[in-house]
Coordinates of C-alpha atoms in Angstrom, one line a residue:
M12 CA -13.4 16.0 -8.4
L13 CA -10.8 13.4 -8.0
S14 CA -11.4 11.3 -4.7
F15 CA -8.3 10.3 -2.7
Q16 CA -6.8 10.5 0.5
N17 CA -3.4 9.6 1.8
A18 CA -2.7 6.7 4.2
V19 CA -1.1 7.5 7.5
N20 CA 2.0 6.0 8.5
T21 CA 2.6 4.2 11.8
G22 CA 3.5 6.0 14.9
F23 CA 6.3 4.5 16.3
G24 CA 6.0 6.7 19.4
S25 CA 3.6 3.9 20.5
A26 CA 5.0 1.1 22.6
A27 CA 2.4 -1.0 21.1
N28 CA 3.2 -0.5 17.6
R29 CA 7.0 -0.9 18.4
E30 CA 6.0 -4.2 19.7
R31 CA 3.9 -5.1 16.6
M32 CA 6.9 -4.3 14.6
A33 CA 9.3 -6.4 16.6
A34 CA 6.8 -9.2 16.3
A35 CA 6.3 -9.0 12.8
I36 CA 10.4 -9.1 12.2
K37 CA 10.4 -12.1 14.5
E38 CA 7.7 -13.8 12.4
C39 CA 9.3 -12.7 9.0
R40 CA 12.6 -14.4 10.1
A41 CA 10.7 -17.7 10.8
Q42 CA 9.7 -17.9 7.4
M43 CA 13.0 -16.9 5.7
G44 CA 14.8 -19.3 3.4
R45 CA 11.4 -20.4 1.5
S46 CA 11.7 -20.9 -2.2
H47 CA 9.6 -18.5 -4.5
M48 CA 8.8 -19.6 -8.2
M49 CA 8.3 -17.2 -11.0
L50 CA 4.5 -16.8 -12.0
I51 CA 3.5 -16.9 -15.7
D52 CA 0.0 -17.1 -16.9
G53 CA -1.2 -17.6 -13.2
E54 CA 1.2 -20.8 -12.6
P55 CA 4.2 -21.1 -10.6
E56 CA 7.4 -21.7 -13.0
E57 CA 10.6 -23.5 -11.6
S58 CA 13.7 -23.3 -13.7
G59 CA 15.7 -25.6 -11.6
E60 CA 18.5 -23.0 -10.6
W61 CA 17.9 -20.9 -7.5
V62 CA 19.4 -17.6 -6.4
D63 CA 19.4 -16.5 -2.8
S64 CA 18.5 -13.1 -1.5
R65 CA 20.3 -12.4 1.6
N66 CA 19.9 -9.8 4.6
P67 CA 22.7 -7.0 4.1
A68 CA 22.8 -6.7 7.8
H69 CA 23.3 -10.5 8.2
P70 CA 24.6 -12.0 5.3
H71 CA 24.3 -15.4 6.5
E72 CA 20.7 -15.1 6.7
V73 CA 18.8 -16.3 3.5
V74 CA 15.5 -14.1 3.2
G75 CA 14.5 -16.2 0.4
R76 CA 15.4 -18.4 -2.6
V77 CA 13.9 -17.4 -6.0
A78 CA 14.1 -19.5 -9.3
R79 CA 16.6 -17.9 -11.9
G80 CA 14.8 -17.1 -14.9
D81 CA 16.3 -16.2 -18.3
A82 CA 15.1 -15.0 -21.9
L83 CA 13.1 -18.2 -22.5
Y84 CA 11.0 -17.4 -19.6
A85 CA 10.6 -13.8 -20.5
D86 CA 9.4 -14.8 -23.9
K87 CA 6.8 -17.3 -22.0
A88 CA 5.7 -14.4 -19.9
V89 CA 5.3 -11.9 -22.9
A90 CA 3.1 -14.5 -24.7
A91 CA 0.9 -14.7 -21.6
A92 CA 0.4 -11.2 -21.1
A93 CA -0.4 -10.8 -24.7
R94 CA -3.0 -13.4 -24.7
A95 CA -4.7 -12.0 -21.6
L96 CA -4.9 -8.5 -23.1
A97 CA -8.1 -8.5 -25.2
S98 CA -10.1 -9.7 -22.0
W99 CA -8.6 -7.6 -19.4
S100 CA -8.6 -4.4 -21.5
S101 CA -12.3 -4.8 -22.3
R102 CA -13.2 -4.5 -18.5
S103 CA -14.3 -1.0 -17.3
A104 CA -12.0 1.3 -15.4
G105 CA -14.3 0.7 -12.3
E106 CA -13.8 -3.2 -12.4
R107 CA -9.9 -2.6 -12.8
A108 CA -10.1 -0.2 -9.8
E109 CA -11.7 -2.4 -7.6
V110 CA -8.6 -4.8 -7.8
L111 CA -6.3 -2.2 -6.7
R112 CA -8.6 -1.1 -3.9
R113 CA -8.3 -4.7 -2.7
V114 CA -4.5 -4.8 -2.9
A115 CA -4.4 -1.6 -1.0
A116 CA -6.6 -3.1 1.6
L117 CA -4.5 -6.2 1.8
L118 CA -1.5 -4.1 2.3
E119 CA -3.0 -2.2 5.1
E120 CA -4.1 -5.4 6.7
Q121 CA -0.3 -6.7 6.3
R122 CA 1.5 -3.3 6.8
F123 CA 3.7 -4.6 9.6
A124 CA 4.6 -8.1 7.6
F125 CA 5.7 -5.9 4.6
A126 CA 7.7 -3.5 6.7
A127 CA 9.4 -6.4 8.2
L128 CA 10.3 -8.0 5.0
L129 CA 11.5 -4.4 3.9
V130 CA 13.7 -4.2 7.0
L131 CA 15.3 -7.9 6.6
E132 CA 15.6 -7.7 2.6
V133 CA 17.0 -4.5 1.8
G134 CA 18.0 -3.1 5.3
K135 CA 15.4 -0.3 5.9
N136 CA 14.9 0.6 9.3
P137 CA 11.0 0.1 10.6
V138 CA 10.2 3.9 10.2
Q139 CA 11.5 4.1 6.6
A140 CA 10.0 0.5 5.8
D141 CA 6.5 1.5 7.1
A142 CA 6.5 4.7 4.9
E143 CA 7.2 2.9 1.7
V144 CA 4.1 0.6 2.8
T145 CA 2.2 3.6 3.0
E146 CA 3.4 4.9 -0.4
A147 CA 2.7 1.6 -1.9
I148 CA -1.0 1.6 -0.5
D149 CA -1.4 5.4 -2.0
Y150 CA -0.3 4.4 -5.4
C151 CA -3.0 1.6 -5.5
N152 CA -5.9 3.9 -4.1
Y153 CA -4.6 6.8 -6.2
H154 CA -4.4 5.1 -9.4
A155 CA -7.8 3.5 -9.1
A156 CA -9.5 6.8 -8.4
L157 CA -7.6 8.3 -11.3
A158 CA -8.6 5.6 -13.8
E159 CA -12.2 6.0 -12.8
H160 CA -12.0 9.8 -13.0
M161 CA -10.4 9.6 -16.7
E162 CA -13.1 7.1 -17.9
N163 CA -15.9 9.0 -16.3
N164 CA -14.9 12.5 -17.5
R165 CA -13.6 11.9 -21.1
R166 CA -12.6 15.1 -22.9
R167 CA -15.5 16.2 -25.3
R168 CA -15.9 18.9 -27.6
N169 CA -19.0 18.8 -29.6
V170 CA -20.0 21.1 -32.4
P171 CA -23.3 21.4 -34.3
G172 CA -23.6 18.2 -36.3
E173 CA -20.6 16.4 -34.7
D174 CA -19.3 14.6 -31.7
N175 CA -15.9 14.5 -30.6
V176 CA -14.4 12.6 -27.6
L177 CA -10.9 11.7 -26.7
V178 CA -10.4 8.1 -25.4
Y179 CA -7.4 6.4 -23.8
D180 CA -6.8 2.8 -24.8
P181 CA -3.9 0.7 -23.2
C182 CA -0.5 0.4 -24.7
G183 CA -0.5 -3.4 -24.6
V184 CA 2.4 -5.5 -22.7
C185 CA 4.2 -3.5 -20.3
A186 CA 7.7 -4.6 -19.1
L187 CA 8.3 -3.3 -15.7
I188 CA 12.0 -3.2 -14.3
S189 CA 11.8 -2.2 -10.7
P190 CA 14.5 -0.9 -8.2
W191 CA 15.8 -2.3 -4.8
D192 CA 15.8 1.1 -3.2
F193 CA 12.0 1.2 -3.1
P194 CA 11.1 -2.2 -4.0
L195 CA 7.6 -2.2 -2.8
A196 CA 6.6 1.2 -3.4
L197 CA 7.9 1.8 -6.9
L198 CA 6.7 -1.4 -8.3
A199 CA 3.3 -1.0 -6.7
G200 CA 3.2 2.3 -8.6
M201 CA 4.2 0.8 -11.9
L202 CA 2.1 -2.1 -11.8
S203 CA -1.0 -0.4 -10.4
A204 CA -0.6 2.1 -13.4
A205 CA -0.2 -0.5 -16.0
V206 CA -2.8 -2.8 -14.9
V207 CA -5.7 -0.3 -14.2
S208 CA -5.1 1.3 -17.5
G209 CA -5.9 -2.2 -19.0
N210 CA -2.5 -3.2 -19.8
C211 CA -0.9 -6.7 -18.8
A212 CA 2.7 -6.7 -17.5
V213 CA 5.8 -8.7 -17.3
I214 CA 7.7 -7.9 -13.9
K215 CA 11.3 -8.0 -13.9
P216 CA 12.3 -7.1 -10.0
A217 CA 15.5 -6.1 -8.8
S218 CA 17.8 -9.0 -8.1
N219 CA 18.5 -7.3 -4.5
A220 CA 14.8 -7.6 -3.6
P221 CA 12.9 -10.5 -5.3
V222 CA 10.8 -11.6 -2.3
V223 CA 9.5 -8.2 -1.7
A224 CA 8.3 -8.5 -5.3
T225 CA 6.8 -12.0 -4.8
R226 CA 4.7 -10.9 -1.9
L227 CA 3.3 -7.9 -3.7
V228 CA 2.3 -10.1 -6.6
D229 CA 0.8 -12.4 -4.4
L230 CA -1.4 -9.6 -3.2
F231 CA -2.4 -8.8 -6.9
V232 CA -3.5 -12.5 -7.3
A233 CA -5.4 -12.7 -3.9
A234 CA -7.1 -9.7 -5.1
D235 CA -8.5 -11.5 -8.2
L236 CA -6.4 -10.1 -10.8
P237 CA -6.7 -12.8 -13.7
A238 CA -4.2 -14.9 -14.9
G239 CA -1.7 -13.7 -17.2
V240 CA -2.2 -9.9 -16.5
A241 CA 0.5 -9.6 -14.0
N242 CA 3.7 -12.0 -14.8
L243 CA 6.9 -12.3 -12.8
V244 CA 10.2 -13.6 -14.1
F245 CA 13.4 -13.3 -12.1
G246 CA 16.9 -13.2 -13.5
E247 CA 19.9 -10.9 -14.1
G248 CA 19.4 -7.5 -15.8
Q249 CA 21.1 -8.5 -19.1
A250 CA 19.5 -11.8 -19.4
V251 CA 15.9 -10.7 -18.6
G252 CA 15.6 -6.9 -18.2
M253 CA 17.5 -6.2 -21.4
H254 CA 15.7 -9.1 -23.4
L255 CA 12.3 -7.7 -22.5
A256 CA 13.3 -4.1 -23.4
E257 CA 14.3 -5.5 -27.0
H258 CA 11.3 -7.9 -27.2
P259 CA 9.2 -6.6 -30.4
G260 CA 5.9 -8.0 -28.3
V261 CA 6.5 -5.4 -25.6
H262 CA 4.6 -2.2 -26.1
L263 CA 5.8 -0.2 -23.1
V264 CA 8.9 -0.2 -21.0
A265 CA 9.2 1.2 -17.4
F266 CA 12.6 1.2 -15.8
C267 CA 13.8 2.6 -12.4
G268 CA 17.4 2.2 -11.5
S269 CA 20.9 3.5 -12.4
K270 CA 21.6 6.2 -15.0
D271 CA 23.8 3.6 -17.0
H272 CA 21.5 0.8 -16.9
G273 CA 18.5 3.4 -17.8
L274 CA 20.3 4.8 -20.9
D275 CA 21.1 1.1 -22.1
V276 CA 17.2 0.2 -21.6
R277 CA 16.3 3.3 -23.3
Q278 CA 18.7 2.4 -26.4
A279 CA 17.5 -1.1 -26.8
A280 CA 13.8 -0.2 -26.3
A281 CA 14.1 2.5 -28.9
R282 CA 15.0 0.4 -31.8
V283 CA 12.2 -1.4 -33.7
R284 CA 12.8 -5.1 -34.3
P285 CA 11.8 -7.3 -37.0
G286 CA 8.2 -8.1 -37.0
Q287 CA 7.5 -5.0 -34.5
R288 CA 4.6 -2.8 -35.7
H289 CA 4.7 -0.1 -32.9
M290 CA 7.0 2.2 -31.2
K291 CA 7.5 1.5 -27.4
R292 CA 6.7 3.8 -24.7
I293 CA 9.7 4.1 -22.7
I294 CA 9.6 5.7 -18.8
I295 CA 12.8 5.9 -17.2
D296 CA 13.6 7.0 -13.8
A297 CA 17.3 7.0 -13.3
G298 CA 20.2 8.5 -11.1
A299 CA 20.7 11.6 -9.2
K300 CA 23.2 13.9 -7.7
N301 CA 20.9 16.2 -5.3
A302 CA 22.0 19.4 -3.9
I303 CA 20.6 21.5 -1.2
I304 CA 21.6 25.2 -1.1
I305 CA 22.2 26.8 2.6
D306 CA 21.5 30.9 2.4
H307 CA 23.2 33.0 4.7
D308 CA 20.3 33.9 6.7
V309 CA 19.3 30.3 7.8
D310 CA 18.5 29.0 11.3
V311 CA 21.7 26.7 11.1
D312 CA 20.4 23.9 13.4
E313 CA 17.1 23.4 11.2
A314 CA 19.1 23.5 8.2
V315 CA 21.6 20.8 9.4
Q316 CA 18.6 18.5 10.6
G317 CA 17.1 18.5 7.1
V318 CA 20.5 17.9 5.4
M319 CA 20.9 15.0 7.9
D320 CA 17.6 13.7 7.5
S321 CA 18.0 14.0 3.3
A322 CA 21.6 12.7 3.2
F323 CA 21.5 9.6 5.7
G324 CA 18.0 8.2 5.8
F325 CA 18.3 4.7 4.7
S326 CA 22.2 5.2 4.7
G327 CA 22.0 7.7 1.7
Q328 CA 20.5 4.8 -0.8
K329 CA 17.5 7.0 -1.8
C330 CA 17.6 8.2 -5.3
T331 CA 16.2 11.4 -3.9
A332 CA 19.1 11.4 -1.3
C333 CA 21.0 14.9 -0.8
S334 CA 24.8 14.0 -1.8
R335 CA 25.8 17.7 -2.2
V336 CA 25.5 20.8 0.3
I337 CA 26.2 24.1 -1.1
V338 CA 26.5 26.7 1.5
L339 CA 27.1 30.6 1.3
G340 CA 30.3 31.6 2.7
G341 CA 29.0 33.5 5.7
V342 CA 27.5 30.8 7.5
Y343 CA 30.0 28.1 5.9
D344 CA 32.0 27.6 8.9
R345 CA 29.2 27.4 11.5
F346 CA 27.3 25.0 9.1
C347 CA 30.0 22.9 9.1
S348 CA 30.7 22.7 12.8
R349 CA 27.1 21.8 13.4
L350 CA 27.0 19.3 10.8
A351 CA 30.0 17.3 12.2
Q352 CA 28.4 17.5 15.7
S353 CA 25.1 16.1 14.4
A354 CA 26.9 13.3 12.3
E355 CA 28.4 12.2 15.7
T356 CA 25.1 11.3 17.0
M357 CA 23.9 9.1 14.1
K358 CA 23.1 5.5 15.4
I359 CA 24.6 2.8 13.2
G360 CA 23.8 -0.8 13.4
D361 CA 21.0 -3.5 12.8
P362 CA 18.1 -1.7 11.1
C363 CA 15.6 -3.9 13.2
D364 CA 16.1 -1.1 15.6
P365 CA 13.7 2.0 14.7
A366 CA 16.5 4.4 16.0
V367 CA 19.1 3.1 13.7
I368 CA 19.8 5.8 11.1
I369 CA 22.7 4.1 9.3
G370 CA 22.2 0.3 8.6
P371 CA 23.9 -1.5 5.7
V372 CA 24.3 -0.7 2.2
I373 CA 22.7 -3.3 0.0
D374 CA 25.4 -5.5 -0.6
D375 CA 29.1 -6.0 -0.4
E376 CA 29.7 -5.0 -4.0
A377 CA 27.9 -1.8 -3.4
A378 CA 30.0 -1.2 0.0
Q379 CA 33.3 -1.8 -2.0
H380 CA 32.3 0.8 -4.7
I381 CA 31.2 3.3 -2.1
Q382 CA 34.6 3.0 -0.2
A383 CA 36.5 3.2 -3.3
C384 CA 34.8 6.6 -4.2
V385 CA 35.5 7.6 -0.4
E386 CA 39.1 7.0 -0.7
E387 CA 39.4 8.4 -3.9
G388 CA 37.6 11.6 -2.6
K389 CA 40.3 11.8 0.3
K390 CA 43.0 12.7 -2.2
H391 CA 41.1 15.7 -3.4
A392 CA 38.9 17.1 -0.5
E393 CA 39.1 17.4 3.4
V394 CA 37.1 15.0 5.5
L395 CA 35.2 16.9 8.0
F396 CA 33.4 13.7 9.5
E397 CA 34.0 10.1 9.3
T398 CA 32.4 7.5 11.6
N399 CA 34.8 5.7 13.8
V400 CA 35.7 2.2 12.9
A401 CA 35.3 0.9 16.4
S402 CA 31.3 2.0 16.2
M403 CA 30.7 -0.1 13.0
P404 CA 29.1 -3.5 13.2
E405 CA 31.7 -6.4 12.9
S406 CA 29.5 -8.2 9.9
G407 CA 27.3 -7.2 7.2
S408 CA 27.7 -4.8 4.4
Y409 CA 28.4 -1.7 6.1
V410 CA 30.4 1.4 5.1
R411 CA 31.5 4.2 7.3
P412 CA 29.4 7.5 6.9
V413 CA 31.5 10.2 5.6
V414 CA 31.3 14.1 5.2
F415 CA 33.7 16.2 2.7
K416 CA 34.3 19.9 3.0
D417 CA 35.7 22.3 0.6
V418 CA 34.7 20.0 -2.1
D419 CA 35.5 21.2 -5.8
P420 CA 32.1 21.5 -7.5
G421 CA 33.6 20.1 -10.7
S422 CA 35.3 17.1 -9.1
D423 CA 34.0 13.5 -9.3
L424 CA 33.0 13.9 -5.8
A425 CA 30.7 16.3 -6.6
Q426 CA 29.3 15.2 -9.8
E427 CA 29.1 11.3 -9.9
E428 CA 26.4 9.2 -8.2
I429 CA 27.7 7.6 -5.1
F430 CA 24.7 5.6 -3.7
G431 CA 25.5 5.7 0.0
P432 CA 26.2 7.7 3.2
V433 CA 28.6 10.1 1.5
L434 CA 28.0 13.6 1.5
S435 CA 30.1 16.8 -0.1
V436 CA 29.8 20.3 1.4
I437 CA 30.7 22.9 -1.3
R438 CA 31.5 26.5 -0.4
A439 CA 29.8 29.3 -2.5
D440 CA 30.7 33.0 -2.4
D441 CA 27.0 34.3 -3.2
F442 CA 23.6 33.2 -4.2
D443 CA 24.2 33.5 -7.9
E444 CA 27.2 31.0 -7.5
A445 CA 25.2 28.9 -5.4
L446 CA 22.6 28.3 -8.0
V447 CA 24.9 27.9 -10.9
I448 CA 26.8 25.2 -8.9
A449 CA 23.6 23.4 -8.1
N450 CA 22.3 23.3 -11.6
D451 CA 26.0 22.2 -12.9
S452 CA 25.0 18.6 -13.0
M453 CA 24.1 15.8 -15.4
Y454 CA 21.0 15.0 -13.1
A455 CA 17.9 16.7 -12.1
L456 CA 15.8 15.0 -9.7
T457 CA 15.6 16.5 -6.3
G458 CA 16.8 19.6 -5.0
G459 CA 16.3 21.8 -1.8
L460 CA 16.9 25.5 -0.3
Y461 CA 17.1 26.6 3.3
S462 CA 16.4 30.5 3.2
R463 CA 14.6 33.2 4.9
S464 CA 14.9 35.6 1.8
P465 CA 11.6 36.1 -0.1
A466 CA 13.8 36.9 -3.3
N467 CA 16.2 34.1 -3.0
I468 CA 13.4 31.7 -2.6
E469 CA 11.3 33.1 -5.6
R470 CA 14.7 33.0 -7.7
C471 CA 15.1 29.4 -6.7
R472 CA 11.7 28.5 -7.7
R473 CA 12.4 30.0 -11.2
E474 CA 16.1 28.9 -11.6
F475 CA 17.0 25.7 -9.7
R476 CA 15.7 23.4 -12.2
V477 CA 15.1 19.9 -10.9
G478 CA 12.0 17.6 -10.9
N479 CA 11.1 18.1 -7.1
L480 CA 12.3 21.3 -5.7
Y481 CA 11.9 21.4 -1.5
I482 CA 12.1 24.6 0.2
N483 CA 12.9 24.7 4.0
R484 CA 12.3 21.2 4.5
R485 CA 14.0 17.9 3.6
I486 CA 14.2 16.6 0.1
T487 CA 13.2 13.1 0.7
G488 CA 9.8 11.6 1.6
S489 CA 7.6 12.8 -1.1
Q490 CA 4.0 11.9 -0.8
V491 CA 1.6 10.5 -3.7
D492 CA -0.4 13.5 -5.2
V493 CA 0.9 15.9 -2.8
Q494 CA 4.7 15.9 -4.2
P495 CA 4.7 13.9 -7.8
Y496 CA 8.1 12.4 -8.0
G497 CA 10.3 12.2 -11.4
G498 CA 13.4 14.1 -12.7
S499 CA 14.7 15.6 -16.0
K500 CA 18.2 15.6 -17.5
L501 CA 19.8 12.3 -17.1
S502 CA 17.6 11.7 -14.0
G503 CA 14.6 10.6 -16.1
D504 CA 12.3 11.7 -18.9
G505 CA 9.9 13.9 -16.9
A506 CA 7.0 11.0 -16.1
R507 CA 5.7 12.3 -12.8
L508 CA 4.8 9.1 -10.5
G509 CA 2.0 9.9 -8.2
A510 CA 0.5 12.8 -10.7
V511 CA -2.6 13.0 -12.7
D512 CA -0.8 12.7 -16.0
Y513 CA 1.1 9.3 -15.2
L514 CA -1.5 7.0 -16.2
L515 CA -1.1 8.7 -19.6
Q516 CA 2.2 7.3 -20.0
Y517 CA 0.6 3.9 -20.2
C518 CA -2.1 4.8 -22.4
V519 CA -2.5 5.2 -26.3
P520 CA -5.0 8.5 -27.0
R521 CA -7.6 8.3 -29.7
T522 CA -9.9 10.8 -30.8
I523 CA -13.5 9.8 -32.3
S524 CA -15.3 12.2 -34.3
E525 CA -19.1 11.3 -35.5
N526 CA -21.0 13.3 -38.0
T527 CA -24.5 13.3 -36.3
I528 CA -26.3 15.0 -39.3
R529 CA -27.9 12.2 -41.1
H530 CA -28.4 12.3 -45.0
G531 CA -31.3 10.1 -46.2
L532 CA -32.1 6.8 -44.4
T533 CA -31.3 3.2 -44.9
A534 CA -33.3 1.1 -42.5
V535 CA -32.4 -2.2 -43.7
E536 CA -30.2 -3.2 -46.4
E537 CA -32.1 -5.4 -48.9
D538 CA -30.8 -8.1 -51.0
P539 CA -30.8 -6.6 -54.5
V540 CA -32.0 -9.6 -56.3
E541 CA -35.1 -9.9 -54.4
S542 CA -35.8 -6.1 -54.7
I543 CA -35.7 -6.5 -58.3
A544 CA -38.1 -9.6 -58.1

């Protein structure tokens, strides 16, 4: 039996916790602007070039400076990981698991400090940031327990005269390319899975969240992870990420990011390069265009609240966020009216305030792309709600939240990923049409249904083909082991982060069979010359 219990989020209803969060943000601000070097073979590496990571709510604030890496540093990191592999992989699962448990304990001790850094580097509000710290803690503890369980409960099928066992070896050197929307939790999930399985890693964090990655790797070092097991290289995706995907010394590539970049990584990693004697494992988590179906018999207020939470938490920048709502005709007008009223109440501003729902998007480039999509959408669909310009902050990477109605389900607005606070409402004549529209997407990450009909709930279970289906609740906020996370179609390759089979992605299985029936006995092989004498 696997022994695991989820960590608990901070309750911000407590004034004491709100004060601790405010103090942590103040302390984090006092430490901003520091320089952070790469880490290769346990040693800091400085390239001489620096890149600023800025607070998207206040772009004049430099959260930290990181050393710019390139392909040469990536090569050096791969070599360091390869050297550390034999020693690290020879340790027991229990020894490796203890490192993860120490990391989890350190994360819990520094929960407010990490949440504050997430607020300032990527613009999450304290509630969302704290939940991400919880998820990172859970991945470390879960993968520790899972690795021990796998080693202590190996599959055996012995028959008379023969012993058979299935064992799991590490893949080797893993390239981990992590995202900025969950820069702590998803990197913690990737890194903990890689190292507890006996692999060594080269981490290429998202360019928008390098300081978070640095702080996490620092915890692994503090938890006595040996030099070379986790190496950190900053740099642009093409210069470092793609180079790692192509590298013949890399055995596994784990990527989380956009669909287009994910497909590029998959194509690069799939090709066998000169000198490469293995096929790379590839784990891809990519884009989404998630839908919630609203049945005709719903409690409209409950459904609206679930859609609002799913669509606008972290300014719609979660890969699991709702971006399409498919509403049956009988309740369509009432739902739209209540949705617009609810959208009016969203607080917009500095994410340091726990009450803020809409903070900044990650940077100005993202803001410009989202706004361009909105302007194009206005040519083809009616605006149900758009935040008043006067209520928007004067500076920062902010975009106005928009809800469109009567959206054509085949339009770009309903088909293309828009990573921001933009929601499309689509009318369906009946439940059959709603399911067709919901499934008509190149993505299949998350989806939801609000319904009181047992028959429609059962149909949705069978026919709404997404990685994570949520019924009568929001479609964001998955918990490790409770709702394992992953998608299919062009959202991903089906690997379930937070599931019992996730560690298998980082392992090479081997079957060992031994004939236990002895035919004769050779105690010690003698020197044939001496025997004749």
